[in-house]
Tab-separated table of C-alpha atoms and ligand atoms in Angstrom:
chain	number	residue	atom	x	y	z
A	1110	MET	CA	-1.236	-8.723	8.005
A	1111	THR	CA	0.125	-6.868	4.958
A	1112	ALA	CA	1.486	-10.099	3.479
A	1113	ALA	CA	-1.824	-11.932	3.923
A	1114	ALA	CA	-3.687	-8.990	2.401
A	1115	TYR	CA	-1.420	-9.055	-0.678
A	1116	ASP	CA	-1.699	-12.851	-0.894
A	1117	ALA	CA	-5.442	-12.396	-1.294
A	1118	VAL	CA	-5.134	-9.986	-4.232
A	1119	ALA	CA	-1.869	-11.158	-5.804
A	1120	SER	CA	-3.274	-12.483	-9.116
A	1121	ARG	CA	-5.478	-9.447	-9.634
A	1122	TYR	CA	-2.583	-7.100	-8.747
A	1123	ALA	CA	-0.236	-8.871	-11.192
A	1124	GLU	CA	-2.783	-8.531	-13.991
A	1125	GLN	CA	-3.640	-4.896	-13.216
A	1126	PHE	CA	-0.042	-3.678	-12.978
A	1127	ARG	CA	1.659	-5.902	-15.565
A	1128	ASP	CA	2.331	-2.964	-17.921
A	1129	THR	CA	2.328	-0.229	-15.316
A	1130	LEU	CA	5.418	1.526	-16.703
A	1131	SER	CA	3.982	1.852	-20.214
A	1132	ASP	CA	2.339	5.223	-19.546
A	1133	ARG	CA	4.981	6.461	-17.077
A	1134	PRO	CA	7.769	8.007	-19.172
A	1135	LEU	CA	9.231	10.010	-16.274
A	1136	GLU	CA	9.523	6.955	-14.076
A	1137	ARG	CA	11.097	4.948	-16.904
A	1138	ALA	CA	13.667	7.737	-17.327
A	1139	LEU	CA	14.411	7.735	-13.594
A	1140	LEU	CA	14.801	3.947	-13.560
A	1141	ARG	CA	17.240	4.274	-16.496
A	1142	ALA	CA	19.239	6.881	-14.561
A	1143	PHE	CA	19.190	4.685	-11.426
A	1144	ALA	CA	20.448	1.725	-13.498
A	1145	GLU	CA	23.208	3.827	-15.049
A	1146	LEU	CA	24.388	5.052	-11.631
A	1147	VAL	CA	24.464	1.511	-10.256
A	1148	ARG	CA	26.262	0.146	-13.340
A	1149	THR	CA	28.787	2.987	-13.281
A	1150	ASN	CA	29.650	2.258	-9.663
A	1151	GLY	CA	30.000	-1.425	-10.603
A	1152	ILE	CA	29.076	-2.621	-7.138
A	1153	GLY	CA	26.899	-5.631	-6.620
A	1154	GLU	CA	23.357	-6.702	-7.218
A	1155	VAL	CA	20.157	-4.679	-6.950
A	1156	ALA	CA	17.308	-5.731	-4.658
A	1157	ASP	CA	13.730	-4.874	-5.584
A	1158	LEU	CA	12.235	-4.806	-2.085
A	1159	GLY	CA	8.514	-5.460	-1.936
A	1160	CYS	CA	8.797	-6.581	-5.547
A	1161	GLY	CA	5.204	-7.815	-5.860
A	1162	PRO	CA	4.776	-9.898	-9.025
A	1163	GLY	CA	8.274	-8.959	-10.228
A	1164	GLN	CA	7.433	-6.861	-13.272
A	1165	ILE	CA	9.771	-4.043	-12.207
A	1166	THR	CA	12.522	-6.487	-11.172
A	1167	ALA	CA	12.380	-7.770	-14.762
A	1168	HIS	CA	12.480	-4.195	-16.078
A	1169	LEU	CA	15.649	-3.590	-14.027
A	1170	GLY	CA	17.124	-6.758	-15.510
A	1171	GLY	CA	16.371	-5.362	-18.963
A	1172	LEU	CA	18.351	-2.249	-18.018
A	1173	GLY	CA	21.445	-4.398	-17.516
A	1174	LEU	CA	21.236	-4.805	-13.744
A	1175	LYS	CA	21.667	-8.034	-11.843
A	1176	ALA	CA	18.353	-7.670	-10.054
A	1177	PHE	CA	16.467	-9.914	-7.655
A	1178	GLY	CA	13.226	-9.478	-5.739
A	1179	VAL	CA	12.152	-9.854	-2.114
A	1180	ASP	CA	8.541	-9.820	-0.942
A	1181	ALA	CA	6.670	-10.656	2.244
A	1182	SER	CA	3.733	-12.169	0.346
A	1183	PRO	CA	4.280	-15.836	-0.600
A	1184	ALA	CA	1.674	-15.549	-3.383
A	1185	MET	CA	3.501	-12.578	-4.908
A	1186	VAL	CA	6.811	-14.461	-4.780
A	1187	ARG	CA	5.188	-17.475	-6.484
A	1188	LEU	CA	3.714	-15.310	-9.259
A	1189	ALA	CA	7.033	-13.496	-9.742
A	1190	ARG	CA	8.916	-16.802	-10.071
A	1191	GLU	CA	6.347	-18.132	-12.569
A	1192	ALA	CA	6.401	-14.988	-14.699
A	1193	HIS	CA	10.192	-14.511	-14.621
A	1194	PRO	CA	11.850	-17.910	-14.252
A	1195	GLY	CA	15.285	-16.486	-15.077
A	1196	LEU	CA	15.270	-14.170	-12.046
A	1197	ARG	CA	15.637	-14.822	-8.337
A	1198	PHE	CA	12.765	-13.992	-5.974
A	1199	GLU	CA	12.928	-14.545	-2.228
A	1200	HIS	CA	10.293	-14.534	0.467
A	1201	GLY	CA	11.331	-12.084	3.187
A	1202	SER	CA	10.731	-8.882	5.095
A	1203	MET	CA	12.286	-5.507	4.395
A	1204	ALA	CA	12.648	-5.092	8.146
A	1205	ALA	CA	15.057	-8.046	8.451
A	1206	LEU	CA	16.794	-8.792	5.169
A	1207	ASP	CA	18.776	-11.971	4.663
A	1208	ILE	CA	21.436	-9.973	2.790
A	1209	ALA	CA	25.041	-9.288	3.832
A	1210	ASP	CA	26.134	-5.865	5.062
A	1211	GLY	CA	27.311	-3.470	2.345
A	1212	SER	CA	26.761	-5.960	-0.472
A	1213	LEU	CA	24.247	-4.264	-2.804
A	1214	GLY	CA	24.806	-1.730	-5.552
A	1215	GLY	CA	21.206	-0.591	-5.426
A	1216	VAL	CA	17.818	-0.949	-3.793
A	1217	LEU	CA	14.450	-0.215	-5.337
A	1218	ALA	CA	11.564	0.270	-2.915
A	1219	ARG	CA	8.693	1.037	-5.281
A	1220	TRP	CA	5.414	1.570	-3.434
A	1221	SER	CA	6.501	-1.028	-0.905
A	1222	VAL	CA	7.265	0.955	2.262
A	1223	ILE	CA	3.805	2.576	2.044
A	1224	HIS	CA	2.284	0.013	4.412
A	1225	THR	CA	5.029	0.249	7.027
A	1226	PRO	CA	3.575	2.020	10.081
A	1227	PRO	CA	5.344	5.342	10.715
A	1228	GLU	CA	7.123	4.104	13.847
A	1229	GLY	CA	8.583	1.199	11.833
A	1230	LEU	CA	9.921	3.119	8.844
A	1231	PRO	CA	13.226	4.308	10.391
A	1232	ALA	CA	14.191	0.668	11.083
A	1233	VAL	CA	13.324	-0.368	7.504
A	1234	LEU	CA	15.397	2.514	6.096
A	1235	ALA	CA	18.271	1.558	8.423
A	1236	GLU	CA	18.068	-2.005	7.104
A	1237	ILE	CA	18.297	-0.699	3.533
A	1238	GLY	CA	21.293	1.426	4.568
A	1239	ARG	CA	22.912	-1.648	6.112
A	1240	VAL	CA	22.752	-3.767	2.942
A	1241	LEU	CA	23.813	-1.022	0.501
A	1242	ALA	CA	27.497	-0.760	-0.349
A	1243	PRO	CA	29.087	2.678	0.067
A	1244	GLY	CA	28.129	4.566	-3.094
A	1245	GLY	CA	25.072	2.363	-3.598
A	1246	HIS	CA	21.781	3.983	-4.590
A	1247	LEU	CA	18.231	3.746	-3.297
A	1248	LEU	CA	15.188	4.686	-5.376
A	1249	ILE	CA	12.040	4.902	-3.287
A	1250	SER	CA	8.504	5.864	-4.244
A	1251	LEU	CA	5.435	6.818	-2.264
A	1252	PHE	CA	2.771	9.521	-2.125
A	1253	ALA	CA	3.719	12.887	-0.633
A	1254	THR	CA	1.697	14.656	2.036
A	1255	ASP	CA	-0.198	17.724	0.712
A	1256	ASP	CA	1.318	19.948	3.381
A	1257	PRO	CA	5.091	19.397	3.545
A	1258	SER	CA	5.115	20.423	7.209
A	1259	ILE	CA	3.038	17.303	8.028
A	1260	PRO	CA	5.562	14.425	8.240
A	1261	CYS	CA	3.161	11.539	7.678
A	1262	GLN	CA	-0.512	10.873	6.981
A	1263	SER	CA	-2.400	7.622	6.627
A	1264	TYR	CA	-4.748	7.035	3.712
A	1265	ASP	CA	-7.251	4.410	2.646
A	1266	HIS	CA	-5.737	1.792	0.393
A	1267	SER	CA	-7.685	-1.020	-1.263
A	1268	VAL	CA	-5.346	-3.668	0.213
A	1269	VAL	CA	-4.297	-2.407	3.668
A	1270	THR	CA	-3.803	1.007	5.337
A	1271	ALA	CA	-1.009	3.009	3.742
A	1272	TYR	CA	1.027	6.087	4.635
A	1273	ARG	CA	2.306	9.069	2.688
A	1274	TRP	CA	5.273	11.142	3.730
A	1275	SER	CA	6.603	14.668	3.463
A	1276	PRO	CA	9.561	14.572	1.019
A	1277	ASP	CA	11.746	16.623	3.392
A	1278	HIS	CA	10.918	14.376	6.302
A	1279	LEU	CA	11.706	11.246	4.285
A	1280	ALA	CA	14.999	12.780	3.127
A	1281	GLY	CA	15.797	13.587	6.768
A	1282	MET	CA	15.134	10.008	7.892
A	1283	LEU	CA	17.392	8.741	5.094
A	1284	ARG	CA	20.147	11.137	6.210
A	1285	GLU	CA	19.861	9.710	9.726
A	1286	VAL	CA	20.808	6.267	8.395
A	1287	GLY	CA	23.647	7.450	6.173
A	1288	MET	CA	21.927	8.063	2.833
A	1289	GLY	CA	22.071	11.486	1.226
A	1290	GLU	CA	19.455	12.758	-1.212
A	1291	VAL	CA	20.609	12.853	-4.835
A	1292	ALA	CA	17.370	13.962	-6.487
A	1293	ARG	CA	13.620	13.974	-6.083
A	1294	ILE	CA	10.764	14.104	-8.565
A	1295	LEU	CA	7.305	15.158	-7.464
A	1296	CYS	CA	4.678	14.268	-10.056
A	1297	GLU	CA	1.298	15.952	-9.998
A	1298	PRO	CA	-1.627	13.527	-10.075
A	1299	ARG	CA	-3.164	12.890	-13.454
A	1300	PRO	CA	-6.859	13.846	-13.768
A	1301	THR	CA	-7.757	10.168	-14.127
A	1302	ASP	CA	-5.873	9.068	-10.992
A	1303	ARG	CA	-8.092	7.725	-8.229
A	1304	ARG	CA	-6.100	9.573	-5.569
A	1305	GLN	CA	-5.231	13.189	-6.172
A	1306	PHE	CA	-1.895	13.051	-4.287
A	1307	GLN	CA	1.553	14.059	-5.514
A	1308	GLU	CA	3.764	11.077	-6.263
A	1309	LEU	CA	7.304	11.234	-4.882
A	1310	GLN	CA	10.296	9.430	-6.376
A	1311	LEU	CA	13.372	10.022	-4.246
A	1312	LEU	CA	16.875	8.940	-5.233
A	1313	ALA	CA	19.464	8.675	-2.450
A	1314	ARG	CA	23.064	7.510	-2.179
A	1315	LYS	CA	24.824	5.806	0.700
A	1316	GLY	CA	27.940	7.485	2.035
B	529	SAM	C1	1.854	-1.803	-3.694
B	529	SAM	S1	2.729	-3.309	-3.845
B	529	SAM	C2	4.107	-2.809	-4.869
B	529	SAM	C3	4.670	-3.972	-5.661
B	529	SAM	C4	5.779	-3.594	-6.654
B	529	SAM	N1	6.890	-2.953	-5.984
B	529	SAM	C5	5.243	-2.680	-7.732
B	529	SAM	O1	5.789	-1.587	-7.893
B	529	SAM	O2	4.301	-3.072	-8.431
B	529	SAM	C6	3.503	-3.495	-2.260
B	529	SAM	C7	4.290	-4.794	-2.121
B	529	SAM	O3	5.170	-4.671	-1.010
B	529	SAM	C8	5.146	-5.882	-0.277
B	529	SAM	N2	5.515	-5.545	1.107
B	529	SAM	C9	4.877	-4.713	1.965
B	529	SAM	N3	5.519	-4.631	3.133
B	529	SAM	C10	6.605	-5.445	3.017
B	529	SAM	C11	7.694	-5.786	3.885
B	529	SAM	N4	7.770	-5.288	5.130
B	529	SAM	N5	8.637	-6.620	3.433
B	529	SAM	C12	8.567	-7.155	2.185
B	529	SAM	N6	7.566	-6.867	1.309
B	529	SAM	C13	6.607	-6.034	1.723
B	529	SAM	C14	3.728	-6.392	-0.435
B	529	SAM	O4	3.623	-7.780	-0.162
B	529	SAM	C15	3.440	-6.024	-1.890
B	529	SAM	O5	3.809	-7.066	-2.769
């Protein structure tokens, strides 16, 4: 359902978010730090899970990472391949990755677990933990709940229902699957943002 919904909007999404990092200096800094940590550890490739049209996969490549993308939407994968012919993009689900155990130096999950129903998120996080090498890093982004004591809340999303999470609860679920929190950034919404939710970027490390 999520894949079909993104298929239907893929071209529009690619156009709208082509330069999405240009006015996000904090996120660019965090992606640089993520890339430096992965490079320093010198372990394996980086998967951009739910990569959409691949613009962030390409950004990671520009930061010196051997990055590839995975997405459940065939249209997104096609657009990503067309826009970035030098990079690898695979069709697949975050819940069942065709990636060997402990083989990745890093995983980016940027706004891609937001559509996973709450009961399915622990399994997706476990799958990410499975494919990361010890010492590998995960950078994950989603909206935070307003009240941190509320673990999860759904919200209207123009493509398909989405979920926001309490940062502590997300960190706890990551701990359960062997990933410890390294850092978190909570960005206040900008006045022009459609949704007035805090944006969470959480960096975690396996092992
Ligand atoms: C909001 S878009 C984010 C795209 C990209 N990460 C970005 O930052 O622009 C969410 C993407 O995640 C993909 N996605 C959602 N659930 C997925 C799953 N279970 N497995 C793989 N991709 C998924 C969707 O197809 C869509 O391309």
